[in-house]
């Protein structure tokens, strides 16, 4: 038998526990109207229909679910026949998206085991990773295929009961993240499950159960086989969901962050004291606070901060080896650093363009003489560049901190005060470092 194939014997004996309506705290009032519409229409058409996964988990915990996902025994084609506002997506596993304006209700057909040839439309890599997974089955099989026990609970719209297949209610009470089945097999099947374990642990403030945690560090390198576009989406879920700082530390503990950001990992120290590590703590903490305050966040800012000190280290190396000026070295290093990072995490071009702008502003912000300061403030990305300068000031202190303080005062000053501040720079002979050398094309035509 191929150890990477699913068989029921690989799973623990799943004992169904049914909680009647009076035995749990979930009310239909807490479920979105659109999700209820989908559940009722499926049920009314004679299909099984369950709210499943994170929605059930979060409702039991008293949290507001971000999404309401539904599982059913209807096939994607049958779902599409029932809903005119349905769009079928996915290759790895076909899903139905029911569109209500911007609100999307995701509906999945129950998944089955791979060893059933009549239902099998699946494929795996040699390492056991699922490439396609359109294998349909029963709700019992679907529960076994779920990743974690706390995600294998189903809210039945027909009688408002909860079907708990893997002890999820007990694990919620014990605050445990526990994988269903053999952890090594499940991680090899989909290495992103290691990231999901970390994300749930950080978000819910749960512990990762011992057997679930044991293989992660050794299998972490399997993430290198995950498409970079998928890892980009996962990186945002991990680091920009309001628990980024805790998530980063957990990822690093289990050797996962190192796989996704190898260039950054080169700067890790035992005591977390490098400028890179200080900046990581700052940017993740800042992002978490912004999310808590309901402020907008930009992935480009986070990546610019994360990669800044690796960029500067490489620029210093290029200056020494190729005799480049500082500006040219920074520009060349930015190309190399971003090219290397997008191979692992496919940061979109719109974000890499912003990252470059934020970096370039770090070279321009010291140049405040004359009207330059006024012009810089008019730039679209000035605020992001300044916010990053302030973070650098916390890490580097000294002149960088003084520069950040100057810009903070300048922004909040009146026009007369601003003019006095720039005039003072002229009077004190303030230098403008990082000046780009330009060839004066007219110099040779000037009379001697």
C-alpha positions as a printed NumPy array, in Angstrom:
array([[  0.   ,   0.   ,   0.   ],
       [  1.223,   3.507,  -0.823],
       [  1.601,   5.286,   2.514],
       [  0.692,   8.562,   0.861],
       [ -2.78 ,   7.369,  -0.158],
       [ -5.808,   7.842,   2.033],
       [ -7.403,   4.854,   3.681],
       [ -9.851,   4.966,   6.577],
       [ -7.407,   3.031,   8.738],
       [ -5.033,   5.996,   8.71 ],
       [ -7.546,   8.034,  10.663],
       [ -8.443,   7.603,  14.314],
       [-11.829,   6.098,  15.022],
       [-14.056,   9.136,  14.502],
       [-16.982,   9.015,  16.878],
       [-19.89 ,  11.234,  15.888],
       [-21.183,  13.395,  18.695],
       [-24.455,  15.189,  17.944],
       [-25.243,  18.287,  19.989],
       [-28.92 ,  19.135,  19.898],
       [-30.06 ,  22.741,  19.569],
       [-30.413,  23.2  ,  23.324],
       [-26.886,  21.842,  23.912],
       [-24.95 ,  24.563,  22.068],
       [-24.91 ,  28.354,  21.785],
       [-25.24 ,  28.857,  18.016],
       [-28.293,  30.812,  16.887],
       [-29.438,  31.465,  13.317],
       [-29.406,  35.165,  14.215],
       [-25.602,  34.939,  14.234],
       [-25.446,  33.481,  10.704],
       [-25.499,  35.803,   7.696],
       [-28.778,  36.078,   5.797],
       [-27.06 ,  35.059,   2.557],
       [-25.597,  31.912,   4.112],
       [-29.043,  31.004,   5.464],
       [-30.57 ,  31.485,   1.993],
       [-28.081,  29.01 ,   0.53 ],
       [-28.556,  26.501,   3.338],
       [-32.353,  26.601,   3.107],
       [-32.458,  26.329,  -0.69 ],
       [-30.121,  23.321,  -0.713],
       [-32.121,  21.672,   2.043],
       [-35.408,  22.466,   0.35 ],
       [-34.146,  20.813,  -2.858],
       [-33.562,  17.572,  -0.977],
       [-29.813,  17.927,  -0.356],
       [-27.916,  17.812,   2.911],
       [-26.688,  21.276,   3.872],
       [-24.333,  22.179,   6.71 ],
       [-22.5  ,  25.262,   7.884],
       [-18.978,  23.961,   8.38 ],
       [-15.415,  24.713,   9.427],
       [-14.27 ,  28.054,  10.794],
       [-17.774,  29.507,  10.874],
       [-18.987,  26.848,  13.311],
       [-15.759,  27.037,  15.317],
       [-15.894,  30.816,  15.713],
       [-19.6  ,  30.867,  16.572],
       [-19.029,  28.309,  19.338],
       [-16.203,  30.497,  20.661],
       [-18.414,  33.573,  20.621],
       [-16.429,  35.192,  17.805],
       [-17.779,  36.826,  14.648],
       [-16.938,  34.532,  11.715],
       [-15.167,  36.126,   8.767],
       [-16.711,  33.63 ,   6.332],
       [-19.674,  31.268,   6.302],
       [-18.698,  28.147,   4.347],
       [-21.174,  25.419,   3.479],
       [-20.792,  21.688,   2.793],
       [-23.349,  19.573,   0.94 ],
       [-23.846,  16.283,  -0.889],
       [-24.902,  18.212,  -4.006],
       [-22.294,  18.196,  -6.79 ],
       [-20.941,  21.509,  -8.129],
       [-23.103,  21.123, -11.247],
       [-26.234,  20.531,  -9.14 ],
       [-25.413,  23.586,  -7.039],
       [-24.997,  25.695, -10.167],
       [-28.387,  24.484, -11.403],
       [-30.006,  25.68 ,  -8.162],
       [-28.364,  29.116,  -8.071],
       [-28.234,  31.501, -11.023],
       [-25.713,  33.616,  -9.096],
       [-23.271,  30.679,  -8.886],
       [-19.749,  30.478, -10.291],
       [-17.702,  27.271, -10.242],
       [-14.006,  27.698,  -9.491],
       [-10.919,  25.649,  -8.684],
       [ -8.894,  22.885, -10.263],
       [ -7.496,  21.175,  -7.194],
       [-11.019,  20.856,  -5.821],
       [-14.126,  22.223,  -7.551],
       [-16.013,  24.763,  -5.444],
       [-19.195,  26.743,  -5.952],
       [-19.209,  30.45 ,  -5.154],
       [-22.689,  31.884,  -4.632],
       [-22.473,  35.61 ,  -5.334],
       [-24.528,  38.16 ,  -3.382],
       [-22.903,  41.364,  -4.575],
       [-19.57 ,  41.493,  -2.768],
       [-20.608,  38.786,  -0.33 ],
       [-19.522,  35.322,  -1.491],
       [-20.816,  32.121,   0.104],
       [-18.51 ,  29.19 ,  -0.659],
       [-20.172,  25.794,  -1.089],
       [-18.145,  22.569,  -1.266],
       [-19.291,  19.054,  -2.091],
       [-18.447,  16.432,   0.558],
       [-15.008,  14.969,  -0.158],
       [-14.316,  11.244,  -0.199],
       [-11.339,   8.857,  -0.003],
       [ -8.982,   8.381,  -2.923],
       [ -9.123,   4.607,  -3.094],
       [-12.641,   4.615,  -4.562],
       [-11.973,   4.398,  -8.339],
       [-15.517,   5.261,  -9.401],
       [-15.288,   8.631,  -7.632],
       [-11.616,   9.273,  -8.131],
       [-10.563,  12.347, -10.054],
       [ -7.473,  13.012,  -7.971],
       [ -3.711,  13.156,  -8.367],
       [ -0.735,  13.281,  -6.029],
       [  2.931,  14.117,  -6.43 ],
       [  5.652,  11.612,  -5.551],
       [  5.994,  13.337,  -2.159],
       [  2.301,  12.769,  -1.4  ],
       [  1.149,  16.323,  -2.13 ],
       [ -2.371,  16.605,  -3.548],
       [ -2.399,  18.097,  -7.045],
       [ -6.088,  17.499,  -7.77 ],
       [ -8.726,  16.418,  -5.321],
       [-12.162,  16.165,  -6.981],
       [-13.191,  13.089,  -5.027],
       [-16.754,  13.233,  -3.712],
       [-18.077,  11.248,  -0.766],
       [-20.276,  11.282,   2.323],
       [-20.311,  13.67 ,   5.262],
       [-18.474,  11.036,   7.344],
       [-15.667,  10.868,   4.785],
       [-15.647,  14.636,   4.465],
       [-15.112,  14.937,   8.222],
       [-12.105,  12.607,   8.025],
       [-10.683,  14.736,   5.231],
       [-10.875,  17.947,   7.287],
       [ -7.54 ,  19.142,   8.601],
       [ -8.108,  19.969,  12.287],
       [-10.624,  18.661,  14.788],
       [-11.948,  22.163,  15.485],
       [-12.756,  22.493,  11.765],
       [-14.652,  19.172,  11.561],
       [-17.899,  20.377,  13.12 ],
       [-21.068,  20.728,  11.037],
       [-24.138,  22.842,  11.823],
       [-27.175,  21.065,  10.348],
       [-29.77 ,  23.487,   9.001],
       [-32.515,  20.832,   9.049],
       [-32.642,  20.51 ,  12.849],
       [-30.062,  23.11 ,  14.065],
       [-27.865,  20.413,  15.638],
       [-24.055,  20.262,  15.534],
       [-22.347,  17.126,  14.245],
       [-18.9  ,  16.864,  15.869],
       [-16.849,  14.091,  14.257],
       [-13.372,  14.492,  15.751],
       [-13.768,  15.806,  19.279],
       [-13.671,  19.411,  18.13 ],
       [-15.893,  20.675,  20.94 ],
       [-13.587,  19.101,  23.52 ],
       [-10.502,  20.56 ,  21.819],
       [-12.124,  23.995,  21.832],
       [-12.62 ,  23.654,  25.575],
       [ -9.006,  22.473,  26.013],
       [ -7.694,  25.186,  23.633],
       [ -5.882,  22.697,  21.4  ],
       [ -5.032,  22.653,  17.691],
       [ -5.1  ,  18.95 ,  16.767],
       [ -4.692,  17.468,  13.314],
       [ -7.018,  14.672,  12.217],
       [ -5.143,  11.548,  11.094],
       [ -1.416,  10.881,  10.762],
       [  0.308,  14.299,  11.   ],
       [  3.213,  13.478,   8.671],
       [  0.909,  12.109,   5.956],
       [ -1.455,  15.074,   6.25 ],
       [  1.395,  17.605,   6.092],
       [  2.959,  15.897,   3.097],
       [ -0.399,  15.898,   1.362],
       [ -0.667,  19.681,   1.822],
       [  2.313,  21.413,   3.495],
       [  0.254,  24.602,   3.913],
       [ -1.487,  22.79 ,   6.772],
       [  1.638,  23.518,   8.837],
       [  1.019,  27.237,   8.289],
       [ -2.658,  26.823,   9.136],
       [ -1.754,  25.163,  12.443],
       [  0.389,  28.179,  13.32 ],
       [ -2.255,  30.664,  12.178],
       [ -5.031,  29.09 ,  14.235],
       [ -2.786,  28.794,  17.292],
       [ -1.9  ,  32.489,  17.115],
       [ -5.42 ,  33.697,  16.285],
       [ -7.213,  31.645,  18.934],
       [ -4.405,  31.689,  21.522],
       [ -4.421,  27.881,  21.506],
       [ -1.596,  25.372,  21.949],
       [ -0.612,  22.997,  19.146],
       [ -1.164,  19.435,  20.311],
       [  2.1  ,  17.519,  20.808],
       [  1.741,  14.972,  17.974],
       [  0.482,  17.687,  15.627],
       [  3.498,  19.883,  16.353],
       [  6.178,  17.172,  16.322],
       [  6.833,  16.8  ,  12.542],
       [  6.551,  20.469,  11.56 ],
       [ 10.17 ,  21.6  ,  11.972],
       [ 11.506,  18.605,  10.032],
       [  8.928,  18.891,   7.222],
       [  9.091,  22.691,   6.957],
       [ 11.176,  22.535,   3.768],
       [  8.157,  21.04 ,   1.963],
       [  6.863,  24.599,   1.69 ],
       [  9.484,  25.141,  -0.996],
       [  7.312,  23.031,  -3.293],
       [  4.226,  25.213,  -2.843],
       [  3.46 ,  27.667,  -5.691],
       [  4.709,  31.156,  -4.848],
       [  1.307,  32.698,  -5.639],
       [ -0.347,  30.515,  -3.015],
       [  2.332,  31.34 ,  -0.444],
       [  1.787,  35.051,  -1.076],
       [ -1.89 ,  34.679,  -0.156],
       [ -0.961,  32.605,   2.883],
       [  1.6  ,  35.205,   3.994],
       [ -1.138,  37.857,   4.133],
       [ -3.412,  35.559,   6.155],
       [ -0.551,  34.861,   8.542],
       [  0.955,  38.317,   8.974],
       [ -1.902,  40.735,   8.271],
       [ -4.792,  39.248,  10.207],
       [ -4.187,  41.051,  13.488],
       [ -1.913,  38.449,  15.085],
       [  1.194,  38.956,  12.97 ],
       [  3.748,  39.36 ,  15.747],
       [  2.767,  36.162,  17.562],
       [  2.444,  34.336,  14.24 ],
       [  5.952,  35.39 ,  13.162],
       [  7.496,  34.11 ,  16.397],
       [  5.644,  30.788,  16.108],
       [  6.619,  30.429,  12.446],
       [ 10.227,  31.073,  13.296],
       [ 10.136,  28.581,  16.173],
       [  8.971,  25.839,  13.796],
       [ 11.357,  26.761,  10.927],
       [  8.503,  27.913,   8.678],
       [  9.309,  31.606,   8.377],
       [ 12.805,  30.671,   7.22 ],
       [ 11.361,  28.754,   4.264],
       [  9.158,  31.625,   3.101],
       [ 11.701,  34.413,   3.658],
       [ 15.161,  32.838,   3.22 ],
       [ 16.883,  36.185,   2.526],
       [ 15.601,  37.59 ,   5.808],
       [ 16.483,  34.424,   7.721],
       [ 20.16 ,  34.976,   6.891],
       [ 20.07 ,  37.862,   9.379],
       [ 18.621,  35.908,  12.294],
       [ 20.564,  35.763,  15.556],
       [ 20.175,  33.692,  18.699],
       [ 19.186,  36.692,  20.799],
       [ 16.924,  38.359,  18.208],
       [ 19.104,  41.465,  18.323],
       [ 19.925,  42.245,  14.684],
       [ 18.394,  45.354,  13.062],
       [ 16.399,  43.026,  10.803],
       [ 14.859,  41.241,  13.79 ],
       [ 14.131,  44.502,  15.583],
       [ 12.399,  45.79 ,  12.467],
       [ 10.321,  42.612,  12.122],
       [  9.018,  43.024,  15.663],
       [  8.223,  46.681,  15.003],
       [  6.414,  46.24 ,  11.696],
       [  4.328,  43.255,  12.825],
       [  3.365,  44.968,  16.08 ],
       [  2.488,  48.14 ,  14.181],
       [  0.38 ,  46.171,  11.681],
       [ -1.489,  44.395,  14.48 ],
       [ -2.277,  47.73 ,  16.153],
       [ -3.521,  49.265,  12.888],
       [ -5.853,  46.307,  12.318],
       [ -7.129,  46.567,  15.897],
       [ -7.848,  50.27 ,  15.31 ],
       [ -9.641,  49.533,  12.037],
       [ -7.03 ,  51.328,   9.926],
       [ -6.036,  50.352,   6.403],
       [ -2.909,  48.284,   5.882],
       [ -0.732,  47.941,   2.812],
       [  1.205,  44.703,   2.192],
       [  3.858,  46.708,   0.336],
       [  4.77 ,  48.642,   3.487],
       [  5.197,  45.435,   5.473],
       [  7.42 ,  43.818,   2.845],
       [  9.472,  47.018,   2.421],
       [ 10.198,  47.066,   6.144],
       [ 10.947,  43.347,   6.334],
       [ 13.483,  43.458,   3.503],
       [ 15.151,  46.818,   4.237],
       [ 18.181,  45.657,   6.202],
       [ 18.917,  42.652,   3.946],
       [ 18.771,  45.199,   1.108],
       [ 21.304,  47.47 ,   2.823],
       [ 23.652,  44.603,   3.663],
       [ 23.691,  43.568,   0.007],
       [ 24.151,  47.2  ,  -1.105],
       [ 27.216,  47.544,   1.15 ],
       [ 28.612,  44.375,  -0.409],
       [ 28.032,  45.705,  -3.934],
       [ 29.72 ,  49.004,  -3.038],
       [ 32.793,  47.143,  -1.84 ],
       [ 32.97 ,  44.573,  -4.635],
       [ 31.844,  46.606,  -7.644],
       [ 32.891,  50.082,  -6.471],
       [ 29.329,  51.352,  -6.927],
       [ 28.045,  54.562,  -5.409],
       [ 25.514,  54.258,  -2.618],
       [ 22.484,  55.157,  -4.73 ],
       [ 23.394,  52.783,  -7.545],
       [ 24.186,  50.017,  -5.064],
       [ 20.77 ,  50.418,  -3.415],
       [ 19.021,  50.296,  -6.802],
       [ 20.92 ,  47.169,  -7.882],
       [ 20.401,  45.494,  -4.504],
       [ 16.668,  46.214,  -4.628],
       [ 16.414,  44.334,  -7.928],
       [ 18.303,  41.343,  -6.552],
       [ 16.42 ,  41.211,  -3.239],
       [ 12.964,  41.478,  -4.813],
       [ 13.774,  38.992,  -7.583],
       [ 14.88 ,  36.473,  -4.963],
       [ 11.835,  37.032,  -2.734],
       [  9.19 ,  36.717,  -5.453],
       [ 10.524,  33.264,  -6.304],
       [  9.239,  32.137,  -2.901],
       [  6.349,  34.555,  -2.392],
       [  4.875,  36.054,  -5.557],
       [  4.493,  39.663,  -4.408],
       [  2.409,  41.386,  -7.142],
       [  4.079,  44.036,  -9.283],
       [  1.813,  46.766,  -7.953],
       [  3.279,  46.101,  -4.521],
       [  6.908,  45.74 ,  -5.625],
       [  6.583,  49.149,  -7.318],
       [  5.409,  50.662,  -4.023],
       [  8.176,  48.878,  -2.13 ],
       [ 10.74 ,  50.509,  -4.409],
       [  9.145,  53.941,  -3.882],
       [  9.31 ,  53.552,  -0.093],
       [ 12.968,  52.511,  -0.323],
       [ 13.859,  55.368,  -2.652],
       [ 12.239,  57.844,  -0.283],
       [ 14.673,  56.743,   2.425],
       [ 17.407,  58.137,   0.18 ],
       [ 15.531,  61.337,  -0.6  ],
       [ 14.199,  62.285,   2.841],
       [ 17.622,  63.496,   4.124],
       [ 17.661,  66.023,   1.241],
       [ 15.53 ,  68.811,   2.687],
       [ 17.282,  71.99 ,   1.467],
       [ 15.469,  74.751,  -0.394],
       [ 12.083,  73.641,  -1.698],
       [ 12.884,  69.939,  -1.605],
       [ 11.118,  69.309,   1.696],
       [  7.932,  70.927,   0.374],
       [  8.072,  68.897,  -2.828],
       [  8.679,  65.651,  -0.99 ],
       [  5.569,  66.161,   1.124],
       [  3.495,  66.354,  -2.062],
       [  4.56 ,  62.874,  -3.194],
       [  1.898,  60.159,  -3.152],
       [  3.991,  57.762,  -1.053],
       [  5.467,  60.377,   1.276],
       [  3.447,  59.25 ,   4.295],
       [  4.499,  55.63 ,   3.876],
       [  8.121,  56.707,   3.438],
       [  7.965,  58.861,   6.564],
       [  6.267,  56.161,   8.656],
       [  9.027,  53.774,   7.692],
       [ 11.678,  56.391,   8.507],
       [ 10.198,  56.642,  12.   ],
       [ 10.503,  52.87 ,  12.422],
       [ 14.101,  53.02 ,  11.26 ],
       [ 14.701,  55.738,  13.839],
       [ 13.558,  53.377,  16.588],
       [ 15.99 ,  50.72 ,  15.389],
       [ 18.993,  52.851,  14.387],
       [ 18.566,  55.877,  16.689],
       [ 21.244,  58.597,  16.159],
       [ 20.985,  60.619,  12.952],
       [ 18.091,  58.563,  11.615],
       [ 16.047,  59.311,  14.725],
       [ 16.914,  63.03 ,  14.461],
       [ 15.859,  63.055,  10.81 ],
       [ 12.537,  61.388,  11.636],
       [ 11.923,  63.908,  14.427],
       [ 12.694,  66.788,  12.048],
       [ 10.162,  65.539,   9.518],
       [  7.564,  65.006,  12.241],
       [  7.958,  68.621,  13.369],
       [  7.998,  69.906,   9.783],
       [  4.703,  68.204,   8.894],
       [  2.906,  69.673,  11.896],
       [  4.346,  73.183,  11.569],
       [  2.821,  76.224,   9.855],
       [  4.234,  77.541,   6.595],
       [  6.413,  80.216,   8.223],
       [  7.856,  77.668,  10.616],
       [  8.555,  75.278,   7.734],
       [ 10.396,  77.98 ,   5.808],
       [ 12.444,  78.797,   8.905],
       [ 13.328,  75.111,   9.348],
       [ 14.572,  74.748,   5.768],
       [ 16.426,  78.073,   6.003],
       [ 18.114,  76.838,   9.16 ],
       [ 19.395,  73.835,   7.213],
       [ 21.032,  76.209,   4.749],
       [ 22.532,  78.317,   7.516],
       [ 24.006,  75.335,   9.335],
       [ 25.418,  73.921,   6.122],
       [ 23.426,  70.707,   6.429],
       [ 24.713,  68.181,   3.963],
       [ 22.47 ,  66.233,   1.614],
       [ 23.767,  62.661,   1.634],
       [ 22.88 ,  60.058,  -0.961],
       [ 23.043,  62.671,  -3.757],
       [ 22.902,  60.941,  -7.102],
       [ 25.844,  61.878,  -9.31 ],
       [ 24.754,  63.376, -12.593],
       [ 26.757,  64.054, -15.696],
       [ 26.589,  67.689, -16.727],
       [ 26.132,  67.388, -20.456],
       [ 26.645,  71.137, -20.987],
       [ 29.851,  71.321, -18.974],
       [ 32.105,  70.675, -21.956],
       [ 30.341,  73.415, -23.917],
       [ 30.913,  76.071, -21.257],
       [ 33.558,  78.679, -22.091],
       [ 36.792,  78.328, -20.19 ]])
